[in-house]
Coordinates of C-alpha atoms in Angstrom, one line a residue:
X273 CA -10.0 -3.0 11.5
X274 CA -6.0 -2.9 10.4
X275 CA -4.2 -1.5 13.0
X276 CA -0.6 -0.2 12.7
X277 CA 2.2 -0.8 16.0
X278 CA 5.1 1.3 15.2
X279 CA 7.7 1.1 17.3
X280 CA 10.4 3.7 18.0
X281 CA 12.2 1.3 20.8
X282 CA 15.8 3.0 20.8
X283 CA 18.1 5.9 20.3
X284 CA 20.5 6.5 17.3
X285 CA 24.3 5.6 17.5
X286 CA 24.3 9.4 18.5
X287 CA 22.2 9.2 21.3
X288 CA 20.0 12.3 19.5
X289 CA 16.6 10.6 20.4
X290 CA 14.4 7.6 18.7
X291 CA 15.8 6.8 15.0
X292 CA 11.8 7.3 13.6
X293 CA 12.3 10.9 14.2
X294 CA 15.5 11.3 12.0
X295 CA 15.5 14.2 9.3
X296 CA 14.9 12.4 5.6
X297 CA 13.5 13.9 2.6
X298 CA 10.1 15.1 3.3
X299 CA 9.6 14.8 6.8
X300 CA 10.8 12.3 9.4
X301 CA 11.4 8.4 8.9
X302 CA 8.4 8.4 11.0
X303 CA 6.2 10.7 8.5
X304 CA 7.2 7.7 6.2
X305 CA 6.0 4.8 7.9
X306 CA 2.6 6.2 8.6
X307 CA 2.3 7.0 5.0
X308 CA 3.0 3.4 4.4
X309 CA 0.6 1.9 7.8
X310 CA -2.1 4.4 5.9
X311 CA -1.8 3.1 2.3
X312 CA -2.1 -0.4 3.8
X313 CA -5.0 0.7 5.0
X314 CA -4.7 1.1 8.9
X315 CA -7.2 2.8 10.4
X316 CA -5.5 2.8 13.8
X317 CA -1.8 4.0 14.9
X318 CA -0.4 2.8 18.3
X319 CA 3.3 4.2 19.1
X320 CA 5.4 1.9 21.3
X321 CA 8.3 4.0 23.3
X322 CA 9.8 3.1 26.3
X323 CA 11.1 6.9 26.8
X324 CA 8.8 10.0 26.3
X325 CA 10.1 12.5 23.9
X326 CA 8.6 15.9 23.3
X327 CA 8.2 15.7 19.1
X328 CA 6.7 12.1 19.4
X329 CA 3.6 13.8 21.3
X330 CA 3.7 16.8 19.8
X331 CA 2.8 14.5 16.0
X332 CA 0.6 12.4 17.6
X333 CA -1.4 15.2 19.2
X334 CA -1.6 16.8 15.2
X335 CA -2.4 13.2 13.8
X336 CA -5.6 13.8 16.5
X337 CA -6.7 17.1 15.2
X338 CA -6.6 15.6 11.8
X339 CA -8.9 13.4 12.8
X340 CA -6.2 10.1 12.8
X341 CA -6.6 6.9 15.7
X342 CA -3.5 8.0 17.3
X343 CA -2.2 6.8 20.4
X344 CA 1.1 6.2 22.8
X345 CA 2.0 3.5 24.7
X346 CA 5.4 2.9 26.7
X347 CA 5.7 -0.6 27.6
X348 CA 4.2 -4.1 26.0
X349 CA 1.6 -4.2 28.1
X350 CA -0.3 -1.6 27.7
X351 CA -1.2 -3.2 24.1
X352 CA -3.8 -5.0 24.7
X353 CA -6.2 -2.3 25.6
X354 CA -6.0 -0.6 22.3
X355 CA -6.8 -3.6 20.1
X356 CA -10.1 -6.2 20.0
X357 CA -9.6 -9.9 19.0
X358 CA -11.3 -8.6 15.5
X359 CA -8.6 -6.3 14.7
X360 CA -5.7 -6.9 12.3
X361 CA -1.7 -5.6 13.1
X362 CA 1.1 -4.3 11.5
X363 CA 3.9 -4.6 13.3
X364 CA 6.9 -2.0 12.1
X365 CA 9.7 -2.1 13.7
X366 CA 12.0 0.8 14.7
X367 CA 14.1 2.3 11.8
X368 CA 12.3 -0.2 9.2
X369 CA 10.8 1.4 6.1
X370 CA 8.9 -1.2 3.6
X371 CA 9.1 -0.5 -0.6
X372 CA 5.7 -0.1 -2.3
X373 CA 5.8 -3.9 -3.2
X374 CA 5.6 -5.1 0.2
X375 CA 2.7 -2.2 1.4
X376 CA 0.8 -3.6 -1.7
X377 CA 1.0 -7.2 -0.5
X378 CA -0.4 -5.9 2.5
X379 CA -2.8 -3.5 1.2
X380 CA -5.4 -6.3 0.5
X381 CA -7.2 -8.5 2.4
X382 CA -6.2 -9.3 6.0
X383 CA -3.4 -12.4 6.2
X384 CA -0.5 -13.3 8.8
X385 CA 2.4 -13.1 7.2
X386 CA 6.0 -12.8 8.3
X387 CA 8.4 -11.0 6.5
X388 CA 12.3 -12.4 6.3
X389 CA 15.3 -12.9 4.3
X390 CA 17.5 -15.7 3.7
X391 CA 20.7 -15.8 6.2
X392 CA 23.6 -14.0 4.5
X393 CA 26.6 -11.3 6.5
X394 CA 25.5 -8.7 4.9
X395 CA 22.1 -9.2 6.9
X396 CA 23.5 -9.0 10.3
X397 CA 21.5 -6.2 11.5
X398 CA 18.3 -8.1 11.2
X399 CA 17.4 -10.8 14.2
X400 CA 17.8 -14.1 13.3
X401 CA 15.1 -16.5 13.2
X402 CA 16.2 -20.0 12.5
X403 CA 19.9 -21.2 10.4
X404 CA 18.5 -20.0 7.3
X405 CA 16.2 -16.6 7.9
X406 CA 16.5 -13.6 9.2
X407 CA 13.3 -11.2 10.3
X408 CA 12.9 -8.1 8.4
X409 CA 11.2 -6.5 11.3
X410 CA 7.6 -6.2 9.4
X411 CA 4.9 -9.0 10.4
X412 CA 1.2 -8.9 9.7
X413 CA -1.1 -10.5 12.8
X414 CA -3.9 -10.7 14.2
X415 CA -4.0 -8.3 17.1
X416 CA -6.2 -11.6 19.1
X417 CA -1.6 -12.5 19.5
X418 CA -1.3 -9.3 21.9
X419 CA -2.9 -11.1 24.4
X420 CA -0.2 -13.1 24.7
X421 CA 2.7 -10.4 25.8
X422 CA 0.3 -9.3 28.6
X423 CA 2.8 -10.9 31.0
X424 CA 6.1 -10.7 29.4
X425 CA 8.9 -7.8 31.0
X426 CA 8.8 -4.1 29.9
X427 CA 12.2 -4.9 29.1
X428 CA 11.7 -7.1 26.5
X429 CA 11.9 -6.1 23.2
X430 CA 8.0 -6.6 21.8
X431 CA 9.7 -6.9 18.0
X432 CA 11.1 -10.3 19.2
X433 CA 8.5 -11.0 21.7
X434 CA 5.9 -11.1 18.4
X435 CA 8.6 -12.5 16.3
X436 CA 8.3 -15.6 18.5
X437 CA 4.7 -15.5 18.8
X438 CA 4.4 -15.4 15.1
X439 CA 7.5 -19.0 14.4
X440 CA 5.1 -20.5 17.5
X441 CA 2.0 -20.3 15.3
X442 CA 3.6 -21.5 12.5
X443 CA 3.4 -17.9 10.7
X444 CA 3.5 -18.3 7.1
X445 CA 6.9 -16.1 5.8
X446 CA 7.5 -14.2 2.7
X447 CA 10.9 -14.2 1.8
X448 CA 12.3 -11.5 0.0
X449 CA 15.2 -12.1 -2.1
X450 CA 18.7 -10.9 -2.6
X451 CA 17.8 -9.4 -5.4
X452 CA 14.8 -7.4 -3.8
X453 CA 16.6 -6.5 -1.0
X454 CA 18.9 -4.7 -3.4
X455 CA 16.4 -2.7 -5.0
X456 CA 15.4 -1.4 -1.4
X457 CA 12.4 -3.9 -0.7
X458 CA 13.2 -3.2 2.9
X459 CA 14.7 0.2 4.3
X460 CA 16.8 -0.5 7.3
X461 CA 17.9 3.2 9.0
X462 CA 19.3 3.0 12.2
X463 CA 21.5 6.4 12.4
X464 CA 21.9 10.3 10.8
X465 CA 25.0 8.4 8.8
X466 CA 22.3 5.9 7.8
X467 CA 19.5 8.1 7.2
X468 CA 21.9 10.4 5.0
X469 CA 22.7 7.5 2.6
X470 CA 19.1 6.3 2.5
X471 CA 17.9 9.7 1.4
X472 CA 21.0 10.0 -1.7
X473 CA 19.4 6.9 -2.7
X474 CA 15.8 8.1 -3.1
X475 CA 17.4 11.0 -4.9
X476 CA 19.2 9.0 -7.5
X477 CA 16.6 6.2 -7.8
X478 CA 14.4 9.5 -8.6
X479 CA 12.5 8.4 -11.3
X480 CA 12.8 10.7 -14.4
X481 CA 9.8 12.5 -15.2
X482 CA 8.2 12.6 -18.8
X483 CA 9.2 15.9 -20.6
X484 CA 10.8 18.1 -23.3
X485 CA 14.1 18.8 -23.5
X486 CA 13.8 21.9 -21.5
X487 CA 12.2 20.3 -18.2
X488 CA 14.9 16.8 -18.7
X489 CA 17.8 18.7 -19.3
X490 CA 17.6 21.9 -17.6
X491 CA 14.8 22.2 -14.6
X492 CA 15.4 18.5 -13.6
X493 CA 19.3 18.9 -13.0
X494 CA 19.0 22.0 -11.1
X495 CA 15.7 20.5 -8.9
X496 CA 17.6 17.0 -8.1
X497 CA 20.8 19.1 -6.7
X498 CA 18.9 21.6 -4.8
X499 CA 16.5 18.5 -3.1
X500 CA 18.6 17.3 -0.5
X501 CA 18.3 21.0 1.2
X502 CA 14.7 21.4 0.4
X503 CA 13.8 17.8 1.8
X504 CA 15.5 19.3 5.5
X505 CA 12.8 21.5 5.5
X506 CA 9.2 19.9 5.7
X507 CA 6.8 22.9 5.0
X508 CA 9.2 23.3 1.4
X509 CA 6.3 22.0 -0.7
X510 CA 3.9 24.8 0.9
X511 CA 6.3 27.3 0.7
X512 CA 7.2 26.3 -2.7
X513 CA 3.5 26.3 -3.8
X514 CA 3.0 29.7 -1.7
X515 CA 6.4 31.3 -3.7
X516 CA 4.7 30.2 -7.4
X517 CA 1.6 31.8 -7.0
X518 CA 3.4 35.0 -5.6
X519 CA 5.3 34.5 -8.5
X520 CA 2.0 34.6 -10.6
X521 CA 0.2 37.4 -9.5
X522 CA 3.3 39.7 -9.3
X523 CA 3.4 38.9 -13.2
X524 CA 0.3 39.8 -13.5
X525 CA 1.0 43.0 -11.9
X526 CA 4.1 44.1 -14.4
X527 CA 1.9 42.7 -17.3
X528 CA -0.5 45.6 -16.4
X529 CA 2.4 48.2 -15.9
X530 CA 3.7 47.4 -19.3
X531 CA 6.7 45.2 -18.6
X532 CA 6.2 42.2 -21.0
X533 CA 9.9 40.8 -20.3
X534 CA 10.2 40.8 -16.4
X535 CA 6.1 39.3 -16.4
X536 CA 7.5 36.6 -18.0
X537 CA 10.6 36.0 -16.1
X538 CA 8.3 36.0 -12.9
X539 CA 6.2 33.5 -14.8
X540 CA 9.1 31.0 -16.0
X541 CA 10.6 31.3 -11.9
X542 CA 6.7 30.3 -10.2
X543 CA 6.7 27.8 -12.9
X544 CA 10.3 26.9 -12.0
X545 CA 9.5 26.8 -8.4
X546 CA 5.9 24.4 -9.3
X547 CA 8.4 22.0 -11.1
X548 CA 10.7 21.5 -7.5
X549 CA 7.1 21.1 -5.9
X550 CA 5.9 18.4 -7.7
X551 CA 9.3 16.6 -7.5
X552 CA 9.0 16.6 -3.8
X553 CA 5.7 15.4 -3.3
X554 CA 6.1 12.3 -5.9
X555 CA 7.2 9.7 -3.4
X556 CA 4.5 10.7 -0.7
X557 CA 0.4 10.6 -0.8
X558 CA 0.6 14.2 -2.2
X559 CA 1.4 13.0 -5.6
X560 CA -2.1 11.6 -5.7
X561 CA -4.1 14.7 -4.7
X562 CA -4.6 17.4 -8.1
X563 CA -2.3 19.9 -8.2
X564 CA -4.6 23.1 -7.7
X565 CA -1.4 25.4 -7.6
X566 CA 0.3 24.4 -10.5
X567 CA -3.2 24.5 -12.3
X568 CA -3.7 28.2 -10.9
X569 CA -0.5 29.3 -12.3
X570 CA -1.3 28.0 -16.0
X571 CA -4.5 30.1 -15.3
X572 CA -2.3 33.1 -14.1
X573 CA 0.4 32.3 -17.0
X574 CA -2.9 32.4 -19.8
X575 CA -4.0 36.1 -17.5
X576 CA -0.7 37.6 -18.2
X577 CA -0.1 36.5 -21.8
X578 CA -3.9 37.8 -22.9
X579 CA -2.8 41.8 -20.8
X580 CA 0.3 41.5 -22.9
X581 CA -1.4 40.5 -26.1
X582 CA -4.0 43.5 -25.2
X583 CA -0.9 45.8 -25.1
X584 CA 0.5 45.2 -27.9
X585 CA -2.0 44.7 -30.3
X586 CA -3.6 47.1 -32.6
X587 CA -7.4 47.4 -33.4
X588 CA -7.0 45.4 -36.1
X589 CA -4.8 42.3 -35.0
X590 CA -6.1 41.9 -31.5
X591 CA -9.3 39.8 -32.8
X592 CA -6.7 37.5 -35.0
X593 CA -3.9 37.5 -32.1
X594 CA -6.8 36.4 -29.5
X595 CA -8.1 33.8 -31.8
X596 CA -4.3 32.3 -32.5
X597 CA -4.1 32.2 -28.2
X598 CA -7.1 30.2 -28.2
X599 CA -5.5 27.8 -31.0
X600 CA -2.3 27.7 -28.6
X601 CA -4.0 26.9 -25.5
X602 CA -6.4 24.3 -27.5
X603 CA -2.9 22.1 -28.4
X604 CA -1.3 22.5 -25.3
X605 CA -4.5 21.0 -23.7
X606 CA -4.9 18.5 -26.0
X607 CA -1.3 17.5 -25.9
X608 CA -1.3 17.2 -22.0
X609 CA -4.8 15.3 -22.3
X610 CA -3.4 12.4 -24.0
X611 CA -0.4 10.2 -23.9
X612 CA 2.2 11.4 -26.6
X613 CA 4.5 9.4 -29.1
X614 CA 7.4 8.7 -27.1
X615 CA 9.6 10.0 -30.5
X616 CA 8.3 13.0 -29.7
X617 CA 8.4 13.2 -25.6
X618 CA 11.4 15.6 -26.1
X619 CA 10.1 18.1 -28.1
X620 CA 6.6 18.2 -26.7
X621 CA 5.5 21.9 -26.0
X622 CA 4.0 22.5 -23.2
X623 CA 3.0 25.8 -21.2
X624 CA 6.6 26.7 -19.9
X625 CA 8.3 25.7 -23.1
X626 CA 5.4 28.0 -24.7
X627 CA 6.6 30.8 -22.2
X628 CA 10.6 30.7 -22.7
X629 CA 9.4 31.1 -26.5
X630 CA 8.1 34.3 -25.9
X631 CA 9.8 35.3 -23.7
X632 CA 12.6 35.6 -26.6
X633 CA 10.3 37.2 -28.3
X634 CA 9.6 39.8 -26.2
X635 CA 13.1 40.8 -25.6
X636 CA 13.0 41.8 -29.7
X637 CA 9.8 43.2 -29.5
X638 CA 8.0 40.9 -31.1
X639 CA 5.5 39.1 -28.5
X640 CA 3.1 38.6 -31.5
X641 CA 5.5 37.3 -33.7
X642 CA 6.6 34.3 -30.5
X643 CA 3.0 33.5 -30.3
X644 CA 2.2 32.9 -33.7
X645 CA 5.3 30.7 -33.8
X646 CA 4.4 28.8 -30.5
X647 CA 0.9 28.2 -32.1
X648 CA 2.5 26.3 -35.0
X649 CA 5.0 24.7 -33.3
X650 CA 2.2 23.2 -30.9
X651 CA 0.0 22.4 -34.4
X652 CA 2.7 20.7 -36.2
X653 CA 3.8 18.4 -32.9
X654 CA 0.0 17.8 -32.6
X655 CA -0.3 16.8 -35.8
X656 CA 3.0 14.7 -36.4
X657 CA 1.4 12.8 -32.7
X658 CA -1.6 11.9 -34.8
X659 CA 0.0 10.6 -37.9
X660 CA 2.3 8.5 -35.6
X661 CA 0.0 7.1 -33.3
X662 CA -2.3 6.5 -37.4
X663 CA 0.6 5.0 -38.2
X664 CA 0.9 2.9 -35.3
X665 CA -2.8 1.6 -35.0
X666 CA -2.5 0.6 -38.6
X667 CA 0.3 -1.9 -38.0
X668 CA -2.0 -3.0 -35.4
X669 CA -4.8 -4.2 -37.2
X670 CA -2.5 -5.7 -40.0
X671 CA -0.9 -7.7 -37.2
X672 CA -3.7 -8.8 -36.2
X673 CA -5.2 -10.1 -39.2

């Protein structure tokens, strides 16, 4: 079993408790590292804290009702007791924050390995190992090494008490270059100052995500300046979430009262909100799981454009305006199902370009009339994707041959 030793060994420069605990986006520095001990696949979590703090217990006692291998120790020697000769460690040292490259390395089968960097100045908060190396503070063992510290002084730092047990046994060391180390292999944070810049660098290293024109150059400008207040709160995703589907079924609500433009507003604001939601969540575990809100407020979205259809439809065009929805809704799905031609990723409809549409329209009068457009928009992107990606496969095959 992988086991994961995280220790929170000293206070910021501030003196405002253990540096794991520091605000970043989403949670602590802490949330962080067990996101990355739980993607490597430990099983088991063992916190190593020489001083007792009230918000360290309080998450280990909710990684225990969660069901989580969660447990405190406050000196070196109390190790030993929490981990079997079979078991594997990862060692994280306080403040230290590995990139998805380096959990991935570990992610796999069990292996010592010690991580470092060649010796350069601007490495001087890392302990040095030798002339050449410096320790990152990450090293993969087997926990059999604990034995070992059994004796040593609660004083001592266990970080460099298993750095020496790992150069002893002749650890084998991954060195992570310059260049890596650049690009954030390694996340050192060591103070609010420290934990401040790390988080603006998460926010511009944001990744932009595939969209129109209306999500790229609109929602994401306004999401990425209003993150750095969102990520100071941790329960922002549910609230987000909660605040979506409120939006939802209060559209729903002024769809049956016969207000077409302020159902749709509400719509285009929960839909707003779902987009800040989903920005959050992509760098933790979240991103993984299926959105269920953002897929019950298309369901809400498709609810509130049928009432409004209903309304303002006549005996005799309700049938055709129904069948033209179910034409909409078919090329949004299909769109969404498969990958589009990246010459067309900025002008690819989707539901809450589909809803700004009519929501012009219905500030004319003419919902119908922004529906029927919609629908051939949609149609003629769909079928311009097909000819492309024709197009494409065609080249292809003469290529080939």
């Amino acid at each position: 079993m992988k086991l994961a030793l995280i220790s929170l060994a000293k206070d910021d420069l501030d003196g405002n408790g253990p540096i794991a605990l520091l605000p970043l986006f989403a949670g602590t520095l802490l949330d962080l590292q067990i996101s990355a001990a739980q993607r490597i696949g430990c099983e088991k979590f063992i916190f190593l804290c020489p001083v007792t703090h009230g918000a360290l217990l309080q998450k280990i006692d909710a990684m225990k009702q969660q069901g989580m291998d969660a447990e405190y120790v406050r000196s070196p020697s109390d190790l030993v007791q929490y981990a079997s000769d079979q078991d594997h460690m990862i060692y994280i040292a306080d403040g230290i924050l590995p990139n998805e490259e380096i959990v991935d390395q570990l992610s796999g089968a069990p292996q010592e390995l010690l991580f470092t960097v060649l010796h350069g100045d601007e490495y001087q908060e890392f302990e040095r190992i030798d002339l050449n190396q410096r320790w990152l503070g990450i090293v993969s063992l087997n926990a059999a090494r604990l034995s070992a510290m059994i004796d040593i002084p609660d004083e001592w730092e266990v970080g460099s008490a298993l750095l020496r047990t790992a150069v002893q046994a002749e650890c084998p060391r991954a060195i992570i270059s310059d260049r890596k180390m650049g690009a954030g292999a390694i996340a050192h944070v060591q103070s609010e100052v420290s934990a401040g810049q790390y988080t603006r660098r998460q926010l511009n290293a944001m990744p932009a995500r595939e969209g129109n024109f209306l999500n790229r150059f609109l929602l994401q400008p306004l999401v990425k300046r209003s993150l750095p207040r969102l990520w100071k709160k941790k329960s922002a995703p549910q609230y987000l979430g909660i605040s979506s589907l409120t939006a939802g079924f209060a559209a729903v609500i002024t769809a049956v009262l016969g207000y077409p433009v302020a159902s749709l507003i509400l719509l285009l604001t929960g839909s707003a909100a779902q987009f800040a939601r989903a920005a959050m969540v992509q760098f933790g575990s979240a991103a993984k799981i299926r959105d269920w809100p953002g897929l019950a407020l298309d369901l809400l979205a498709v609810a509130v454009v049928t009432i409004l259809l209903v309304q303002v439809s006549g005996g005799t065009t309700l049938a055709p305006n129904l069948v033209i929805m179910a034409l909409l809704l078919g090329h949004l799905l299909t769109l969404k199902a498969g990958p589009v031609d990246r010459r067309l990723a900025l002008v690819k409809p989707d539901m809450r370009l589909v809803l700004l549409v009519l929501l012009f329209a219905a500030v004319f009068g003419q919902l119908a009339v922004g529906l029927y457009g919609a629908a051939l928009y949609s149609g003629l992107i769909l079928v311009l994707d097909r000819y492309l990606v024709k197009g494409m496969s065609g080249k292809t095959v003469l290529q080939d041959e």
